[in-house]
JSON list of C-alpha atoms in Angstrom, two decimals:
[
{"chain": "A", "resi": 1, "resn": "MET", "atom": "CA", "xyz": [50.54, -27.98, -38.39]},
{"chain": "A", "resi": 2, "resn": "PRO", "atom": "CA", "xyz": [46.90, -29.70, -40.00]},
{"chain": "A", "resi": 3, "resn": "GLU", "atom": "CA", "xyz": [44.17, -28.69, -37.75]},
{"chain": "A", "resi": 4, "resn": "ALA", "atom": "CA", "xyz": [43.03, -31.78, -35.96]},
{"chain": "A", "resi": 5, "resn": "SER", "atom": "CA", "xyz": [40.06, -33.78, -37.11]},
{"chain": "A", "resi": 6, "resn": "ASP", "atom": "CA", "xyz": [37.00, -34.40, -34.83]},
{"chain": "A", "resi": 7, "resn": "GLN", "atom": "CA", "xyz": [37.89, -38.11, -34.47]},
{"chain": "A", "resi": 8, "resn": "GLN", "atom": "CA", "xyz": [41.35, -36.98, -33.49]},
{"chain": "A", "resi": 9, "resn": "LEU", "atom": "CA", "xyz": [40.00, -34.58, -30.89]},
{"chain": "A", "resi": 10, "resn": "ILE", "atom": "CA", "xyz": [37.62, -37.89, -29.82]},
{"chain": "A", "resi": 11, "resn": "LYS", "atom": "CA", "xyz": [40.68, -39.79, -29.59]},
{"chain": "A", "resi": 12, "resn": "ALA", "atom": "CA", "xyz": [42.55, -37.71, -27.84]},
{"chain": "A", "resi": 13, "resn": "ALA", "atom": "CA", "xyz": [39.50, -37.15, -25.36]},
{"chain": "A", "resi": 14, "resn": "ILE", "atom": "CA", "xyz": [38.98, -40.78, -24.60]},
{"chain": "A", "resi": 15, "resn": "ASP", "atom": "CA", "xyz": [42.83, -41.36, -23.74]},
{"chain": "A", "resi": 16, "resn": "ALA", "atom": "CA", "xyz": [42.30, -38.54, -21.53]},
{"chain": "A", "resi": 17, "resn": "SER", "atom": "CA", "xyz": [39.33, -40.50, -19.94]},
{"chain": "A", "resi": 18, "resn": "ARG", "atom": "CA", "xyz": [41.35, -43.45, -18.93]},
{"chain": "A", "resi": 19, "resn": "HIS", "atom": "CA", "xyz": [43.10, -41.10, -15.97]},
{"chain": "A", "resi": 20, "resn": "ALA", "atom": "CA", "xyz": [39.82, -40.27, -14.49]},
{"chain": "A", "resi": 21, "resn": "TYR", "atom": "CA", "xyz": [39.52, -40.45, -10.47]},
{"chain": "A", "resi": 22, "resn": "ILE", "atom": "CA", "xyz": [36.28, -41.44, -10.23]},
{"chain": "A", "resi": 23, "resn": "PRO", "atom": "CA", "xyz": [35.63, -43.38, -7.29]},
{"chain": "A", "resi": 24, "resn": "TYR", "atom": "CA", "xyz": [32.24, -42.11, -6.27]},
{"chain": "A", "resi": 25, "resn": "SER", "atom": "CA", "xyz": [30.16, -41.50, -9.57]},
{"chain": "A", "resi": 26, "resn": "ASN", "atom": "CA", "xyz": [32.01, -44.00, -11.61]},
{"chain": "A", "resi": 27, "resn": "TYR", "atom": "CA", "xyz": [31.26, -41.54, -14.96]},
{"chain": "A", "resi": 28, "resn": "ARG", "atom": "CA", "xyz": [34.38, -41.54, -16.79]},
{"chain": "A", "resi": 29, "resn": "VAL", "atom": "CA", "xyz": [34.49, -38.10, -18.62]},
{"chain": "A", "resi": 30, "resn": "GLY", "atom": "CA", "xyz": [37.36, -37.38, -20.70]},
{"chain": "A", "resi": 31, "resn": "ALA", "atom": "CA", "xyz": [38.19, -33.75, -22.87]},
{"chain": "A", "resi": 32, "resn": "ALA", "atom": "CA", "xyz": [40.67, -32.84, -25.60]},
{"chain": "A", "resi": 33, "resn": "LEU", "atom": "CA", "xyz": [40.30, -28.92, -26.13]},
{"chain": "A", "resi": 34, "resn": "LEU", "atom": "CA", "xyz": [42.18, -27.98, -29.54]},
{"chain": "A", "resi": 35, "resn": "THR", "atom": "CA", "xyz": [43.78, -24.48, -29.43]},
{"chain": "A", "resi": 36, "resn": "ALA", "atom": "CA", "xyz": [43.82, -21.89, -32.24]},
{"chain": "A", "resi": 37, "resn": "GLY", "atom": "CA", "xyz": [47.85, -22.80, -32.58]},
{"chain": "A", "resi": 38, "resn": "GLY", "atom": "CA", "xyz": [47.22, -26.67, -33.28]},
{"chain": "A", "resi": 39, "resn": "ALA", "atom": "CA", "xyz": [47.93, -27.84, -29.62]},
{"chain": "A", "resi": 40, "resn": "ILE", "atom": "CA", "xyz": [45.52, -29.96, -27.93]},
{"chain": "A", "resi": 41, "resn": "TYR", "atom": "CA", "xyz": [45.31, -30.09, -24.22]},
{"chain": "A", "resi": 42, "resn": "GLY", "atom": "CA", "xyz": [43.58, -33.18, -22.65]},
{"chain": "A", "resi": 43, "resn": "GLY", "atom": "CA", "xyz": [41.56, -33.36, -19.36]},
{"chain": "A", "resi": 44, "resn": "CYS", "atom": "CA", "xyz": [39.68, -36.11, -17.26]},
{"chain": "A", "resi": 45, "resn": "ASN", "atom": "CA", "xyz": [37.60, -35.43, -14.33]},
{"chain": "A", "resi": 46, "resn": "ILE", "atom": "CA", "xyz": [39.08, -35.58, -10.40]},
{"chain": "A", "resi": 47, "resn": "GLU", "atom": "CA", "xyz": [36.72, -36.51, -7.65]},
{"chain": "A", "resi": 48, "resn": "SER", "atom": "CA", "xyz": [36.38, -35.57, -4.40]},
{"chain": "A", "resi": 49, "resn": "VAL", "atom": "CA", "xyz": [34.76, -37.05, -1.27]},
{"chain": "A", "resi": 50, "resn": "SER", "atom": "CA", "xyz": [33.11, -33.75, -0.57]},
{"chain": "A", "resi": 51, "resn": "PHE", "atom": "CA", "xyz": [32.17, -33.45, -4.06]},
{"chain": "A", "resi": 52, "resn": "THR", "atom": "CA", "xyz": [32.47, -29.09, -3.77]},
{"chain": "A", "resi": 53, "resn": "PRO", "atom": "CA", "xyz": [36.26, -29.42, -4.92]},
{"chain": "A", "resi": 54, "resn": "THR", "atom": "CA", "xyz": [35.40, -32.04, -8.03]},
{"chain": "A", "resi": 55, "resn": "VAL", "atom": "CA", "xyz": [36.65, -31.08, -10.88]},
{"chain": "A", "resi": 56, "resn": "CYS", "atom": "CA", "xyz": [35.52, -31.51, -14.42]},
{"chain": "A", "resi": 57, "resn": "ALA", "atom": "CA", "xyz": [37.44, -32.90, -17.38]},
{"chain": "A", "resi": 58, "resn": "GLU", "atom": "CA", "xyz": [36.46, -29.85, -19.78]},
{"chain": "A", "resi": 59, "resn": "ARG", "atom": "CA", "xyz": [38.09, -27.43, -16.97]},
{"chain": "A", "resi": 60, "resn": "THR", "atom": "CA", "xyz": [40.96, -29.46, -16.29]},
{"chain": "A", "resi": 61, "resn": "ALA", "atom": "CA", "xyz": [41.87, -29.35, -20.24]},
{"chain": "A", "resi": 62, "resn": "LEU", "atom": "CA", "xyz": [40.81, -25.95, -19.92]},
{"chain": "A", "resi": 63, "resn": "PHE", "atom": "CA", "xyz": [43.33, -24.74, -16.98]},
{"chain": "A", "resi": 64, "resn": "LYS", "atom": "CA", "xyz": [45.91, -26.76, -18.24]},
{"chain": "A", "resi": 65, "resn": "ALA", "atom": "CA", "xyz": [45.91, -24.87, -21.60]},
{"chain": "A", "resi": 66, "resn": "VAL", "atom": "CA", "xyz": [45.25, -21.21, -19.92]},
{"chain": "A", "resi": 67, "resn": "SER", "atom": "CA", "xyz": [48.21, -21.84, -17.16]},
{"chain": "A", "resi": 68, "resn": "VAL", "atom": "CA", "xyz": [50.75, -22.14, -19.94]},
{"chain": "A", "resi": 69, "resn": "GLY", "atom": "CA", "xyz": [49.74, -18.90, -21.50]},
{"chain": "A", "resi": 70, "resn": "GLN", "atom": "CA", "xyz": [46.83, -20.44, -24.39]},
{"chain": "A", "resi": 71, "resn": "ARG", "atom": "CA", "xyz": [44.12, -18.25, -24.57]},
{"chain": "A", "resi": 72, "resn": "GLU", "atom": "CA", "xyz": [42.29, -18.79, -27.84]},
{"chain": "A", "resi": 73, "resn": "PHE", "atom": "CA", "xyz": [40.64, -22.20, -28.53]},
{"chain": "A", "resi": 74, "resn": "LYS", "atom": "CA", "xyz": [38.67, -23.52, -31.46]},
{"chain": "A", "resi": 75, "resn": "ALA", "atom": "CA", "xyz": [37.24, -26.97, -30.48]},
{"chain": "A", "resi": 76, "resn": "ILE", "atom": "CA", "xyz": [36.64, -29.15, -27.49]},
{"chain": "A", "resi": 77, "resn": "ALA", "atom": "CA", "xyz": [35.31, -32.90, -27.98]},
{"chain": "A", "resi": 78, "resn": "VAL", "atom": "CA", "xyz": [33.87, -34.50, -24.58]},
{"chain": "A", "resi": 79, "resn": "VAL", "atom": "CA", "xyz": [33.53, -38.47, -24.16]},
{"chain": "A", "resi": 80, "resn": "THR", "atom": "CA", "xyz": [31.16, -39.78, -21.74]},
{"chain": "A", "resi": 81, "resn": "ARG", "atom": "CA", "xyz": [29.41, -43.43, -21.55]},
{"chain": "A", "resi": 82, "resn": "ASP", "atom": "CA", "xyz": [26.70, -41.53, -23.54]},
{"chain": "A", "resi": 83, "resn": "ALA", "atom": "CA", "xyz": [27.90, -38.43, -24.58]},
{"chain": "A", "resi": 84, "resn": "GLY", "atom": "CA", "xyz": [26.84, -35.98, -21.89]},
{"chain": "A", "resi": 85, "resn": "SER", "atom": "CA", "xyz": [26.99, -32.60, -22.47]},
{"chain": "A", "resi": 86, "resn": "PRO", "atom": "CA", "xyz": [29.17, -30.32, -20.35]},
{"chain": "A", "resi": 87, "resn": "CYS", "atom": "CA", "xyz": [27.87, -28.88, -16.77]},
{"chain": "A", "resi": 88, "resn": "GLY", "atom": "CA", "xyz": [26.77, -25.43, -17.09]},
{"chain": "A", "resi": 89, "resn": "VAL", "atom": "CA", "xyz": [30.32, -24.40, -14.87]},
{"chain": "A", "resi": 90, "resn": "CYS", "atom": "CA", "xyz": [32.44, -25.63, -17.98]},
{"chain": "A", "resi": 91, "resn": "ARG", "atom": "CA", "xyz": [29.90, -24.24, -20.11]},
{"chain": "A", "resi": 92, "resn": "GLN", "atom": "CA", "xyz": [30.64, -20.59, -18.20]},
{"chain": "A", "resi": 93, "resn": "MET", "atom": "CA", "xyz": [34.47, -21.33, -18.20]},
{"chain": "A", "resi": 94, "resn": "MET", "atom": "CA", "xyz": [35.09, -22.10, -21.75]},
{"chain": "A", "resi": 95, "resn": "TYR", "atom": "CA", "xyz": [32.45, -19.36, -22.66]},
{"chain": "A", "resi": 96, "resn": "GLU", "atom": "CA", "xyz": [35.17, -16.98, -20.70]},
{"chain": "A", "resi": 97, "resn": "PHE", "atom": "CA", "xyz": [37.75, -17.83, -23.11]},
{"chain": "A", "resi": 98, "resn": "ALA", "atom": "CA", "xyz": [35.87, -19.11, -26.44]},
{"chain": "A", "resi": 99, "resn": "PRO", "atom": "CA", "xyz": [31.99, -18.10, -26.85]},
{"chain": "A", "resi": 100, "resn": "ASP", "atom": "CA", "xyz": [32.17, -19.26, -30.56]},
{"chain": "A", "resi": 101, "resn": "LEU", "atom": "CA", "xyz": [33.70, -22.56, -29.32]},
{"chain": "A", "resi": 102, "resn": "ARG", "atom": "CA", "xyz": [33.08, -25.61, -31.66]},
{"chain": "A", "resi": 103, "resn": "VAL", "atom": "CA", "xyz": [31.59, -28.93, -29.02]},
{"chain": "A", "resi": 104, "resn": "ILE", "atom": "CA", "xyz": [32.05, -32.30, -30.04]},
{"chain": "A", "resi": 105, "resn": "LEU", "atom": "CA", "xyz": [30.32, -34.89, -27.89]},
{"chain": "A", "resi": 106, "resn": "ALA", "atom": "CA", "xyz": [30.88, -38.30, -28.22]},
{"chain": "A", "resi": 107, "resn": "ASP", "atom": "CA", "xyz": [30.69, -41.83, -26.22]},
{"chain": "A", "resi": 108, "resn": "LEU", "atom": "CA", "xyz": [33.45, -43.69, -24.82]},
{"chain": "A", "resi": 109, "resn": "ASP", "atom": "CA", "xyz": [33.18, -46.00, -27.97]},
{"chain": "A", "resi": 110, "resn": "GLY", "atom": "CA", "xyz": [34.22, -42.90, -30.09]},
{"chain": "A", "resi": 111, "resn": "ASN", "atom": "CA", "xyz": [30.98, -42.49, -31.64]},
{"chain": "A", "resi": 112, "resn": "SER", "atom": "CA", "xyz": [30.32, -38.60, -32.17]},
{"chain": "A", "resi": 113, "resn": "ARG", "atom": "CA", "xyz": [26.41, -37.55, -31.10]},
{"chain": "A", "resi": 114, "resn": "LEU", "atom": "CA", "xyz": [26.38, -34.08, -31.27]},
{"chain": "A", "resi": 115, "resn": "VAL", "atom": "CA", "xyz": [28.67, -31.45, -33.12]},
{"chain": "A", "resi": 116, "resn": "THR", "atom": "CA", "xyz": [27.52, -28.09, -32.02]},
{"chain": "A", "resi": 117, "resn": "THR", "atom": "CA", "xyz": [28.76, -24.84, -30.51]},
{"chain": "A", "resi": 118, "resn": "LEU", "atom": "CA", "xyz": [29.41, -23.05, -27.26]},
{"chain": "A", "resi": 119, "resn": "ARG", "atom": "CA", "xyz": [26.79, -20.43, -27.98]},
{"chain": "A", "resi": 120, "resn": "GLU", "atom": "CA", "xyz": [23.94, -23.05, -28.47]},
{"chain": "A", "resi": 121, "resn": "LEU", "atom": "CA", "xyz": [24.81, -24.56, -25.39]},
{"chain": "A", "resi": 122, "resn": "LEU", "atom": "CA", "xyz": [25.15, -21.50, -23.18]},
{"chain": "A", "resi": 123, "resn": "PRO", "atom": "CA", "xyz": [22.68, -18.82, -25.21]},
{"chain": "A", "resi": 124, "resn": "HIS", "atom": "CA", "xyz": [22.79, -15.35, -24.01]},
{"chain": "A", "resi": 125, "resn": "GLY", "atom": "CA", "xyz": [26.06, -16.36, -22.02]},
{"chain": "A", "resi": 126, "resn": "PHE", "atom": "CA", "xyz": [27.78, -13.81, -19.79]},
{"chain": "A", "resi": 127, "resn": "GLY", "atom": "CA", "xyz": [31.37, -13.25, -20.57]},
{"chain": "A", "resi": 128, "resn": "PRO", "atom": "CA", "xyz": [34.55, -10.38, -20.33]},
{"chain": "A", "resi": 129, "resn": "ALA", "atom": "CA", "xyz": [32.45, -8.17, -23.09]},
{"chain": "A", "resi": 130, "resn": "HIS", "atom": "CA", "xyz": [29.71, -7.76, -20.86]},
{"chain": "A", "resi": 131, "resn": "LEU", "atom": "CA", "xyz": [31.81, -6.49, -18.08]},
{"chain": "A", "resi": 132, "resn": "ASP", "atom": "CA", "xyz": [33.68, -3.95, -20.51]},
{"chain": "A", "resi": 133, "resn": "GLU", "atom": "CA", "xyz": [30.19, -2.43, -21.73]},
{"chain": "A", "resi": 134, "resn": "ASN", "atom": "CA", "xyz": [29.39, -1.41, -18.29]},
{"chain": "A", "resi": 135, "resn": "LYS", "atom": "CA", "xyz": [32.34, 0.23, -17.37]},
{"chain": "A", "resi": 136, "resn": "SER", "atom": "CA", "xyz": [32.40, 4.23, -15.97]}
]
């Protein structure tokens, strides 16, 4: 299976964003996560009136992939109206599985605004290796 291009990931993220449930913020977010095997998992943000249980698009895509056994990821495209960056919670969850993840930030029109890495977005991240090194 040929590897997905940035534009294919951005399109998949835009498609996922159309399912966002955003009655409170009206801030639509879509994500498309590329596995090492070439599968793409989409996610959208889903809000709750009490805000705490709200889940971001990036975590929705990640949870969908992990829940069916995926553990290795190569890239994620995240789309918002202004090419917003993943929140800290999403950065931490992605770091759990893919500290070297490629991150593509784009707007809802499909314009790529920034291509970076998760390590750039979360320098000195805390991951599973930190626990392994400290075992007695």
